[in-house]
């Protein structure tokens, strides 16, 4: 993780408190905001006014969405499989067993039984909606498998030179949420298939990026957050966070056991992202933006003995220490207010 964020800023502040900065600190009983001439700091930086953006970068992986396995619906010999990387759409062959094609239909539920007249259920409605989309109508798509549904099935079977039974089972179709991409073939031509054993591994056709983020930083990446992704060819694509995991797990790095959540990014223009699979990318996130605020470098902060933080304001060869309120940390700077600060004022910082 490479980021300008509050955690890093807090570490810098602690370093200040530990005395790493060669700046004067207020002593016990001294009044904040009083004029002092305790010596000039090693260097100065201006107080700036502008927008401050809380941003972060994360390493991600470019791939495809909705990975799933396709299990055999009947026993027999695998006689055809699709090419790895190819795309299969509604009504197209996914694989063949004993020369009998198993075709893809769209639906969220599984194909787990042979459907026939008299059956009822959501799987019936899924089948009927697919038949209607393919032009095999004459019924009302609902959860009831009627003789009208059977008649439509027979017409569909005839169009594929299949036996006209009016019934449909796992040996005929399988359901997936949409068109699929063939990631790998689990059972090759000539191998034996058994019901429930994997034949193919598929993904959705949409390109996505997955990445992990510290739980403390998840506020930067809520669902819908706009991001940019640096691709392997040097180009950048825009997108948004489409999902945020609900379970936090330690990362893979043994040096960093902080809990992390998994996030997914979808692209605004998927067609722009082509030719890459399982490739490393960089996700750029921009969280909250504080507009028209005063900011100073983080290392300008002084830890005050009585608590809180201050700055050394340098003017006309004199130094005045003022107490300030802190806002957002980002981009190596911190939002400050109070102490009579103005844009362009000079504050003490360590010598670079």
mmCIF file of C-alpha atoms in Angstrom:
data_model
loop_
_atom_site.group_PDB
_atom_site.id
_atom_site.type_symbol
_atom_site.label_atom_id
_atom_site.label_comp_id
_atom_site.label_asym_id
_atom_site.label_seq_id
_atom_site.Cartn_x
_atom_site.Cartn_y
_atom_site.Cartn_z
ATOM 1 C CA UNK A 1 0.000 0.000 0.000
ATOM 2 C CA UNK A 2 1.378 3.376 -0.991
ATOM 3 C CA UNK A 3 -0.683 6.219 0.393
ATOM 4 C CA UNK A 4 -0.863 9.715 1.838
ATOM 5 C CA UNK A 5 -3.233 9.207 4.701
ATOM 6 C CA UNK A 6 -4.080 9.998 8.269
ATOM 7 C CA UNK A 7 -2.241 7.024 9.738
ATOM 8 C CA UNK A 8 1.032 8.088 8.183
ATOM 9 C CA UNK A 9 0.369 11.640 9.259
ATOM 10 C CA UNK A 10 -0.242 10.540 12.815
ATOM 11 C CA UNK A 11 3.087 8.725 12.802
ATOM 12 C CA UNK A 12 4.754 11.929 11.651
ATOM 13 C CA UNK A 13 3.051 13.822 14.452
ATOM 14 C CA UNK A 14 4.308 11.320 16.986
ATOM 15 C CA UNK A 15 7.774 11.801 15.611
ATOM 16 C CA UNK A 16 7.376 15.487 16.265
ATOM 17 C CA UNK A 17 6.241 14.777 19.803
ATOM 18 C CA UNK A 18 9.300 12.595 20.321
ATOM 19 C CA UNK A 19 11.504 15.590 19.654
ATOM 20 C CA UNK A 20 12.666 14.714 16.159
ATOM 21 C CA UNK A 21 12.094 18.298 15.000
ATOM 22 C CA UNK A 22 14.626 20.907 15.975
ATOM 23 C CA UNK A 23 11.931 23.456 16.831
ATOM 24 C CA UNK A 24 11.200 25.286 20.065
ATOM 25 C CA UNK A 25 8.350 23.896 22.164
ATOM 26 C CA UNK A 26 6.277 25.748 24.704
ATOM 27 C CA UNK A 27 7.493 25.280 28.235
ATOM 28 C CA UNK A 28 5.347 24.645 31.304
ATOM 29 C CA UNK A 29 3.340 27.658 32.358
ATOM 30 C CA UNK A 30 4.030 29.564 29.130
ATOM 31 C CA UNK A 31 1.014 31.100 27.461
ATOM 32 C CA UNK A 32 0.098 29.930 23.986
ATOM 33 C CA UNK A 33 0.036 32.669 21.379
ATOM 34 C CA UNK A 34 2.450 35.015 23.189
ATOM 35 C CA UNK A 35 5.234 36.644 21.231
ATOM 36 C CA UNK A 36 8.653 35.027 21.818
ATOM 37 C CA UNK A 37 12.043 35.454 20.320
ATOM 38 C CA UNK A 38 13.499 32.030 21.008
ATOM 39 C CA UNK A 39 15.506 31.734 17.803
ATOM 40 C CA UNK A 40 14.498 31.152 14.241
ATOM 41 C CA UNK A 41 13.651 27.610 13.051
ATOM 42 C CA UNK A 42 15.962 25.882 10.555
ATOM 43 C CA UNK A 43 13.561 26.498 7.647
ATOM 44 C CA UNK A 44 10.087 27.788 6.906
ATOM 45 C CA UNK A 45 7.135 26.833 4.705
ATOM 46 C CA UNK A 46 4.105 28.902 3.710
ATOM 47 C CA UNK A 47 0.581 28.385 4.978
ATOM 48 C CA UNK A 48 -1.401 27.460 1.862
ATOM 49 C CA UNK A 49 -5.084 27.761 1.066
ATOM 50 C CA UNK A 50 -6.756 25.309 -1.268
ATOM 51 C CA UNK A 51 -8.430 21.918 -1.572
ATOM 52 C CA UNK A 52 -7.072 18.940 0.364
ATOM 53 C CA UNK A 53 -7.884 15.455 -0.891
ATOM 54 C CA UNK A 54 -7.602 12.307 1.174
ATOM 55 C CA UNK A 55 -6.154 9.810 -1.300
ATOM 56 C CA UNK A 56 -4.570 6.368 -1.355
ATOM 57 C CA UNK A 57 -3.083 3.825 -3.731
ATOM 58 C CA UNK A 58 -3.482 0.061 -3.592
ATOM 59 C CA UNK A 59 -2.054 -2.839 -5.570
ATOM 60 C CA UNK A 60 -4.771 -4.826 -7.329
ATOM 61 C CA UNK A 61 -5.280 -7.622 -9.840
ATOM 62 C CA UNK A 62 -7.109 -7.260 -13.141
ATOM 63 C CA UNK A 63 -9.363 -10.194 -13.974
ATOM 64 C CA UNK A 64 -12.976 -11.165 -14.563
ATOM 65 C CA UNK A 65 -16.036 -11.204 -12.326
ATOM 66 C CA UNK A 66 -18.309 -14.030 -11.097
ATOM 67 C CA UNK A 67 -15.955 -16.989 -11.077
ATOM 68 C CA UNK A 68 -17.823 -20.299 -10.771
ATOM 69 C CA UNK A 69 -17.627 -23.993 -11.615
ATOM 70 C CA UNK A 70 -19.899 -25.806 -14.067
ATOM 71 C CA UNK A 71 -20.641 -29.347 -12.940
ATOM 72 C CA UNK A 72 -21.693 -32.199 -15.192
ATOM 73 C CA UNK A 73 -25.431 -32.793 -15.322
ATOM 74 C CA UNK A 74 -25.249 -36.402 -16.510
ATOM 75 C CA UNK A 75 -22.851 -39.350 -16.625
ATOM 76 C CA UNK A 76 -21.034 -40.127 -19.849
ATOM 77 C CA UNK A 77 -18.032 -39.340 -21.998
ATOM 78 C CA UNK A 78 -17.037 -35.745 -22.672
ATOM 79 C CA UNK A 79 -17.206 -35.348 -26.443
ATOM 80 C CA UNK A 80 -16.694 -31.569 -26.823
ATOM 81 C CA UNK A 81 -15.486 -28.651 -24.723
ATOM 82 C CA UNK A 82 -15.114 -24.950 -25.569
ATOM 83 C CA UNK A 83 -11.813 -23.183 -26.050
ATOM 84 C CA UNK A 84 -10.256 -21.525 -23.003
ATOM 85 C CA UNK A 85 -10.845 -17.781 -23.171
ATOM 86 C CA UNK A 86 -13.915 -18.076 -25.379
ATOM 87 C CA UNK A 87 -17.292 -16.585 -24.482
ATOM 88 C CA UNK A 88 -20.535 -18.554 -24.358
ATOM 89 C CA UNK A 89 -23.909 -16.814 -24.557
ATOM 90 C CA UNK A 90 -27.528 -17.856 -24.079
ATOM 91 C CA UNK A 91 -28.539 -21.024 -25.956
ATOM 92 C CA UNK A 92 -24.948 -21.798 -27.023
ATOM 93 C CA UNK A 93 -23.102 -25.024 -26.184
ATOM 94 C CA UNK A 94 -21.124 -25.164 -22.957
ATOM 95 C CA UNK A 95 -19.963 -28.766 -23.393
ATOM 96 C CA UNK A 96 -21.171 -32.124 -24.732
ATOM 97 C CA UNK A 97 -21.619 -35.510 -23.060
ATOM 98 C CA UNK A 98 -22.067 -38.539 -25.325
ATOM 99 C CA UNK A 99 -22.614 -36.125 -28.205
ATOM 100 C CA UNK A 100 -25.484 -34.362 -26.410
ATOM 101 C CA UNK A 101 -24.976 -30.591 -26.009
ATOM 102 C CA UNK A 102 -25.514 -28.904 -22.667
ATOM 103 C CA UNK A 103 -26.580 -25.343 -23.417
ATOM 104 C CA UNK A 104 -26.316 -22.143 -21.404
ATOM 105 C CA UNK A 105 -29.415 -20.360 -20.148
ATOM 106 C CA UNK A 106 -29.501 -17.232 -17.999
ATOM 107 C CA UNK A 107 -30.652 -17.358 -14.396
ATOM 108 C CA UNK A 108 -29.445 -16.980 -10.823
ATOM 109 C CA UNK A 109 -30.695 -20.354 -9.597
ATOM 110 C CA UNK A 110 -29.205 -23.777 -10.444
ATOM 111 C CA UNK A 111 -30.619 -26.385 -12.816
ATOM 112 C CA UNK A 112 -31.074 -29.248 -10.363
ATOM 113 C CA UNK A 113 -34.006 -31.341 -11.706
ATOM 114 C CA UNK A 114 -35.809 -32.411 -14.850
ATOM 115 C CA UNK A 115 -38.680 -29.987 -15.499
ATOM 116 C CA UNK A 116 -41.958 -31.325 -16.884
ATOM 117 C CA UNK A 117 -45.665 -30.434 -16.974
ATOM 118 C CA UNK A 118 -47.063 -30.030 -13.473
ATOM 119 C CA UNK A 119 -43.813 -28.736 -11.935
ATOM 120 C CA UNK A 120 -43.720 -25.407 -10.145
ATOM 121 C CA UNK A 121 -40.892 -23.170 -8.935
ATOM 122 C CA UNK A 122 -38.491 -20.373 -9.703
ATOM 123 C CA UNK A 123 -36.444 -22.633 -11.934
ATOM 124 C CA UNK A 124 -39.531 -23.049 -14.108
ATOM 125 C CA UNK A 125 -39.861 -19.276 -14.449
ATOM 126 C CA UNK A 126 -36.145 -18.995 -15.302
ATOM 127 C CA UNK A 127 -36.541 -21.514 -18.098
ATOM 128 C CA UNK A 128 -39.695 -19.886 -19.437
ATOM 129 C CA UNK A 129 -38.096 -16.443 -19.535
ATOM 130 C CA UNK A 130 -35.190 -17.862 -21.542
ATOM 131 C CA UNK A 131 -37.544 -19.569 -23.976
ATOM 132 C CA UNK A 132 -39.456 -16.311 -24.422
ATOM 133 C CA UNK A 133 -36.235 -14.379 -25.058
ATOM 134 C CA UNK A 134 -35.337 -16.930 -27.739
ATOM 135 C CA UNK A 135 -38.724 -16.517 -29.418
ATOM 136 C CA UNK A 136 -40.405 -19.708 -28.186
ATOM 137 C CA UNK A 137 -43.604 -18.185 -26.803
ATOM 138 C CA UNK A 138 -47.269 -19.149 -26.399
ATOM 139 C CA UNK A 139 -47.297 -19.163 -22.591
ATOM 140 C CA UNK A 140 -47.081 -16.688 -19.730
ATOM 141 C CA UNK A 141 -43.649 -16.749 -17.999
ATOM 142 C CA UNK A 142 -44.442 -17.771 -14.430
ATOM 143 C CA UNK A 143 -43.578 -20.532 -11.972
ATOM 144 C CA UNK A 144 -45.959 -23.120 -13.499
ATOM 145 C CA UNK A 145 -44.751 -25.629 -16.119
ATOM 146 C CA UNK A 146 -47.852 -26.206 -18.285
ATOM 147 C CA UNK A 147 -48.534 -28.069 -21.509
ATOM 148 C CA UNK A 148 -47.985 -24.741 -23.259
ATOM 149 C CA UNK A 149 -44.498 -24.615 -21.764
ATOM 150 C CA UNK A 150 -43.902 -28.191 -22.911
ATOM 151 C CA UNK A 151 -44.967 -27.270 -26.434
ATOM 152 C CA UNK A 152 -42.474 -24.387 -26.489
ATOM 153 C CA UNK A 153 -39.748 -26.716 -25.215
ATOM 154 C CA UNK A 154 -40.504 -29.178 -28.022
ATOM 155 C CA UNK A 155 -40.084 -26.392 -30.589
ATOM 156 C CA UNK A 156 -36.785 -25.443 -28.968
ATOM 157 C CA UNK A 157 -35.643 -29.078 -29.017
ATOM 158 C CA UNK A 158 -36.617 -29.452 -32.664
ATOM 159 C CA UNK A 159 -34.517 -26.390 -33.599
ATOM 160 C CA UNK A 160 -31.463 -28.209 -32.197
ATOM 161 C CA UNK A 161 -32.302 -31.592 -33.761
ATOM 162 C CA UNK A 162 -32.869 -33.043 -30.301
ATOM 163 C CA UNK A 163 -35.462 -35.567 -29.222
ATOM 164 C CA UNK A 164 -38.786 -33.778 -28.715
ATOM 165 C CA UNK A 165 -39.677 -34.799 -25.146
ATOM 166 C CA UNK A 166 -41.099 -31.508 -23.845
ATOM 167 C CA UNK A 167 -38.921 -31.970 -20.756
ATOM 168 C CA UNK A 168 -35.674 -30.212 -19.808
ATOM 169 C CA UNK A 169 -33.081 -31.384 -17.288
ATOM 170 C CA UNK A 170 -29.474 -30.806 -16.149
ATOM 171 C CA UNK A 171 -28.363 -32.994 -19.052
ATOM 172 C CA UNK A 172 -29.774 -30.329 -21.403
ATOM 173 C CA UNK A 173 -29.068 -26.911 -19.896
ATOM 174 C CA UNK A 174 -27.238 -25.140 -17.094
ATOM 175 C CA UNK A 175 -27.972 -21.714 -15.659
ATOM 176 C CA UNK A 176 -25.558 -18.793 -15.159
ATOM 177 C CA UNK A 177 -26.311 -15.118 -14.349
ATOM 178 C CA UNK A 178 -25.281 -14.074 -17.861
ATOM 179 C CA UNK A 179 -22.871 -14.897 -20.644
ATOM 180 C CA UNK A 180 -19.715 -16.588 -19.397
ATOM 181 C CA UNK A 181 -16.051 -16.704 -20.293
ATOM 182 C CA UNK A 182 -14.290 -20.067 -20.188
ATOM 183 C CA UNK A 183 -11.449 -19.786 -17.692
ATOM 184 C CA UNK A 184 -10.365 -23.438 -17.731
ATOM 185 C CA UNK A 185 -11.515 -26.922 -18.743
ATOM 186 C CA UNK A 186 -11.653 -29.423 -15.898
ATOM 187 C CA UNK A 187 -12.525 -32.523 -17.923
ATOM 188 C CA UNK A 188 -11.119 -32.981 -21.402
ATOM 189 C CA UNK A 189 -12.563 -34.742 -24.429
ATOM 190 C CA UNK A 190 -12.626 -38.487 -23.855
ATOM 191 C CA UNK A 191 -12.758 -38.247 -20.086
ATOM 192 C CA UNK A 192 -15.659 -39.561 -18.045
ATOM 193 C CA UNK A 193 -18.135 -37.156 -16.508
ATOM 194 C CA UNK A 194 -20.215 -37.858 -13.433
ATOM 195 C CA UNK A 195 -23.127 -35.760 -12.171
ATOM 196 C CA UNK A 196 -21.822 -33.089 -9.819
ATOM 197 C CA UNK A 197 -18.183 -33.288 -10.934
ATOM 198 C CA UNK A 198 -16.579 -30.112 -12.392
ATOM 199 C CA UNK A 199 -16.360 -29.882 -16.167
ATOM 200 C CA UNK A 200 -15.551 -26.192 -16.654
ATOM 201 C CA UNK A 201 -14.486 -23.181 -14.656
ATOM 202 C CA UNK A 202 -16.054 -19.983 -15.915
ATOM 203 C CA UNK A 203 -16.119 -16.292 -15.127
ATOM 204 C CA UNK A 204 -18.390 -13.466 -16.115
ATOM 205 C CA UNK A 205 -17.408 -11.488 -19.189
ATOM 206 C CA UNK A 206 -17.000 -8.171 -17.336
ATOM 207 C CA UNK A 207 -13.485 -6.968 -16.523
ATOM 208 C CA UNK A 208 -12.920 -6.089 -12.867
ATOM 209 C CA UNK A 209 -10.111 -5.303 -10.451
ATOM 210 C CA UNK A 210 -9.869 -6.829 -6.991
ATOM 211 C CA UNK A 211 -7.715 -5.318 -4.265
ATOM 212 C CA UNK A 212 -7.352 -5.310 -0.489
ATOM 213 C CA UNK A 213 -7.445 -2.307 1.803
ATOM 214 C CA UNK A 214 -6.785 -1.830 5.517
ATOM 215 C CA UNK A 215 -10.008 -1.670 7.483
ATOM 216 C CA UNK A 216 -8.879 1.743 8.754
ATOM 217 C CA UNK A 217 -8.803 2.975 5.137
ATOM 218 C CA UNK A 218 -12.062 1.406 3.961
ATOM 219 C CA UNK A 219 -13.803 4.760 4.446
ATOM 220 C CA UNK A 220 -11.967 5.870 1.279
ATOM 221 C CA UNK A 221 -13.635 3.194 -0.821
ATOM 222 C CA UNK A 222 -17.333 2.827 -0.222
ATOM 223 C CA UNK A 223 -19.486 1.287 -2.949
ATOM 224 C CA UNK A 224 -19.814 3.842 -5.743
ATOM 225 C CA UNK A 225 -16.524 5.631 -4.977
ATOM 226 C CA UNK A 226 -14.848 6.854 -8.165
ATOM 227 C CA UNK A 227 -11.337 5.514 -8.841
ATOM 228 C CA UNK A 228 -8.736 5.389 -11.579
ATOM 229 C CA UNK A 229 -6.737 2.281 -12.442
ATOM 230 C CA UNK A 230 -3.181 2.316 -13.816
ATOM 231 C CA UNK A 231 -3.019 -0.540 -16.354
ATOM 232 C CA UNK A 232 0.026 -2.653 -17.322
ATOM 233 C CA UNK A 233 0.441 -0.867 -20.676
ATOM 234 C CA UNK A 234 0.820 2.523 -18.980
ATOM 235 C CA UNK A 235 -2.704 3.751 -19.703
ATOM 236 C CA UNK A 236 -5.291 4.719 -17.097
ATOM 237 C CA UNK A 237 -8.955 3.700 -16.966
ATOM 238 C CA UNK A 238 -11.714 5.163 -14.811
ATOM 239 C CA UNK A 239 -14.135 3.119 -12.755
ATOM 240 C CA UNK A 240 -15.870 2.832 -9.427
ATOM 241 C CA UNK A 241 -15.912 0.556 -6.387
ATOM 242 C CA UNK A 242 -18.678 -1.954 -7.080
ATOM 243 C CA UNK A 243 -18.475 -4.032 -3.894
ATOM 244 C CA UNK A 244 -16.801 -3.965 -0.480
ATOM 245 C CA UNK A 245 -16.223 -7.192 1.439
ATOM 246 C CA UNK A 246 -17.852 -7.560 4.842
ATOM 247 C CA UNK A 247 -15.184 -9.845 6.309
ATOM 248 C CA UNK A 248 -11.773 -8.540 7.329
ATOM 249 C CA UNK A 249 -8.806 -10.910 7.157
ATOM 250 C CA UNK A 250 -5.050 -10.467 7.704
ATOM 251 C CA UNK A 251 -3.044 -9.676 4.591
ATOM 252 C CA UNK A 252 -0.569 -12.006 2.869
ATOM 253 C CA UNK A 253 2.428 -9.969 4.015
ATOM 254 C CA UNK A 254 3.803 -11.474 7.295
ATOM 255 C CA UNK A 255 5.195 -8.028 8.119
ATOM 256 C CA UNK A 256 1.687 -6.554 8.044
ATOM 257 C CA UNK A 257 -0.985 -8.439 9.962
ATOM 258 C CA UNK A 258 -3.506 -5.576 10.012
ATOM 259 C CA UNK A 259 -7.039 -6.684 9.009
ATOM 260 C CA UNK A 260 -7.998 -5.987 5.432
ATOM 261 C CA UNK A 261 -11.162 -6.107 3.356
ATOM 262 C CA UNK A 262 -11.447 -7.148 -0.293
ATOM 263 C CA UNK A 263 -12.924 -4.657 -2.756
ATOM 264 C CA UNK A 264 -13.961 -4.878 -6.389
ATOM 265 C CA UNK A 265 -13.739 -2.188 -9.074
ATOM 266 C CA UNK A 266 -15.826 -2.125 -12.257
ATOM 267 C CA UNK A 267 -14.840 0.005 -15.249
ATOM 268 C CA UNK A 268 -16.826 2.868 -16.761
ATOM 269 C CA UNK A 269 -15.781 1.769 -20.274
ATOM 270 C CA UNK A 270 -15.084 -1.995 -20.125
ATOM 271 C CA UNK A 271 -14.187 -2.115 -23.828
ATOM 272 C CA UNK A 272 -11.150 0.065 -23.093
ATOM 273 C CA UNK A 273 -9.709 -2.671 -20.889
ATOM 274 C CA UNK A 274 -8.726 -5.565 -23.106
ATOM 275 C CA UNK A 275 -5.905 -8.047 -23.473
ATOM 276 C CA UNK A 276 -4.986 -8.382 -19.796
ATOM 277 C CA UNK A 277 -5.865 -11.155 -17.356
ATOM 278 C CA UNK A 278 -4.597 -11.693 -13.811
ATOM 279 C CA UNK A 279 -2.330 -8.687 -14.347
ATOM 280 C CA UNK A 280 -1.063 -6.382 -11.566
ATOM 281 C CA UNK A 281 -2.529 -2.872 -11.560
ATOM 282 C CA UNK A 282 -2.595 0.142 -9.269
ATOM 283 C CA UNK A 283 -5.884 1.507 -7.948
ATOM 284 C CA UNK A 284 -5.975 5.227 -7.151
ATOM 285 C CA UNK A 285 -8.627 6.278 -4.650
ATOM 286 C CA UNK A 286 -9.732 9.752 -3.689
ATOM 287 C CA UNK A 287 -11.818 9.984 -0.549
ATOM 288 C CA UNK A 288 -13.000 13.124 1.202
ATOM 289 C CA UNK A 289 -12.126 16.531 -0.201
ATOM 290 C CA UNK A 290 -11.839 19.549 2.086
ATOM 291 C CA UNK A 291 -12.267 22.673 -0.004
ATOM 292 C CA UNK A 292 -10.708 26.095 0.508
ATOM 293 C CA UNK A 293 -8.886 25.244 3.748
ATOM 294 C CA UNK A 294 -5.578 26.369 5.258
ATOM 295 C CA UNK A 295 -2.885 23.688 5.314
ATOM 296 C CA UNK A 296 0.702 23.321 6.462
ATOM 297 C CA UNK A 297 3.270 20.523 6.081
ATOM 298 C CA UNK A 298 2.714 17.799 8.682
ATOM 299 C CA UNK A 299 6.257 18.195 9.979
ATOM 300 C CA UNK A 300 5.533 21.807 10.940
ATOM 301 C CA UNK A 301 3.422 20.633 13.897
ATOM 302 C CA UNK A 302 4.666 20.958 17.469
ATOM 303 C CA UNK A 303 3.426 18.752 20.296
ATOM 304 C CA UNK A 304 2.391 21.047 23.160
ATOM 305 C CA UNK A 305 3.202 20.018 26.750
ATOM 306 C CA UNK A 306 -0.375 20.555 27.876
ATOM 307 C CA UNK A 307 -1.819 18.599 24.946
ATOM 308 C CA UNK A 308 -2.738 19.511 21.434
ATOM 309 C CA UNK A 309 -0.549 20.923 18.684
ATOM 310 C CA UNK A 310 0.959 24.219 17.690
ATOM 311 C CA UNK A 311 2.985 25.990 15.008
ATOM 312 C CA UNK A 312 5.895 28.417 14.970
ATOM 313 C CA UNK A 313 4.851 31.467 12.987
ATOM 314 C CA UNK A 314 7.863 33.381 11.673
ATOM 315 C CA UNK A 315 7.561 37.069 10.839
ATOM 316 C CA UNK A 316 10.087 39.865 10.650
ATOM 317 C CA UNK A 317 12.856 37.895 12.296
ATOM 318 C CA UNK A 318 10.711 36.882 15.271
ATOM 319 C CA UNK A 319 8.973 33.639 16.192
ATOM 320 C CA UNK A 320 5.498 33.330 17.659
ATOM 321 C CA UNK A 321 4.127 29.981 18.760
ATOM 322 C CA UNK A 322 0.385 29.471 18.313
ATOM 323 C CA UNK A 323 -1.951 26.649 19.178
ATOM 324 C CA UNK A 324 -4.004 25.266 16.263
ATOM 325 C CA UNK A 325 -6.857 22.876 15.668
ATOM 326 C CA UNK A 326 -6.182 20.032 13.247
ATOM 327 C CA UNK A 327 -8.448 18.783 10.489
ATOM 328 C CA UNK A 328 -7.795 16.268 7.727
ATOM 329 C CA UNK A 329 -4.351 14.791 6.996
ATOM 330 C CA UNK A 330 -3.539 14.118 3.323
ATOM 331 C CA UNK A 331 -0.811 14.527 0.724
ATOM 332 C CA UNK A 332 1.810 15.217 3.417
ATOM 333 C CA UNK A 333 -0.147 18.203 4.706
ATOM 334 C CA UNK A 334 -2.656 18.860 7.468
ATOM 335 C CA UNK A 335 -5.651 21.165 7.666
ATOM 336 C CA UNK A 336 -5.221 23.777 10.422
ATOM 337 C CA UNK A 337 -7.333 26.529 11.913
ATOM 338 C CA UNK A 338 -7.061 29.038 14.751
ATOM 339 C CA UNK A 339 -4.041 30.925 15.999
ATOM 340 C CA UNK A 340 -4.732 33.863 13.712
ATOM 341 C CA UNK A 341 -3.233 31.990 10.739
ATOM 342 C CA UNK A 342 -3.445 33.504 7.289
ATOM 343 C CA UNK A 343 -2.606 32.297 3.817
ATOM 344 C CA UNK A 344 1.029 33.009 2.989
ATOM 345 C CA UNK A 345 2.229 33.158 6.598
ATOM 346 C CA UNK A 346 5.543 31.384 7.234
ATOM 347 C CA UNK A 347 5.740 28.499 9.696
ATOM 348 C CA UNK A 348 8.811 26.694 10.994
ATOM 349 C CA UNK A 349 9.787 23.290 9.599
ATOM 350 C CA UNK A 350 12.866 21.075 9.938
ATOM 351 C CA UNK A 351 15.737 21.798 7.585
ATOM 352 C CA UNK A 352 15.611 19.537 4.531
#
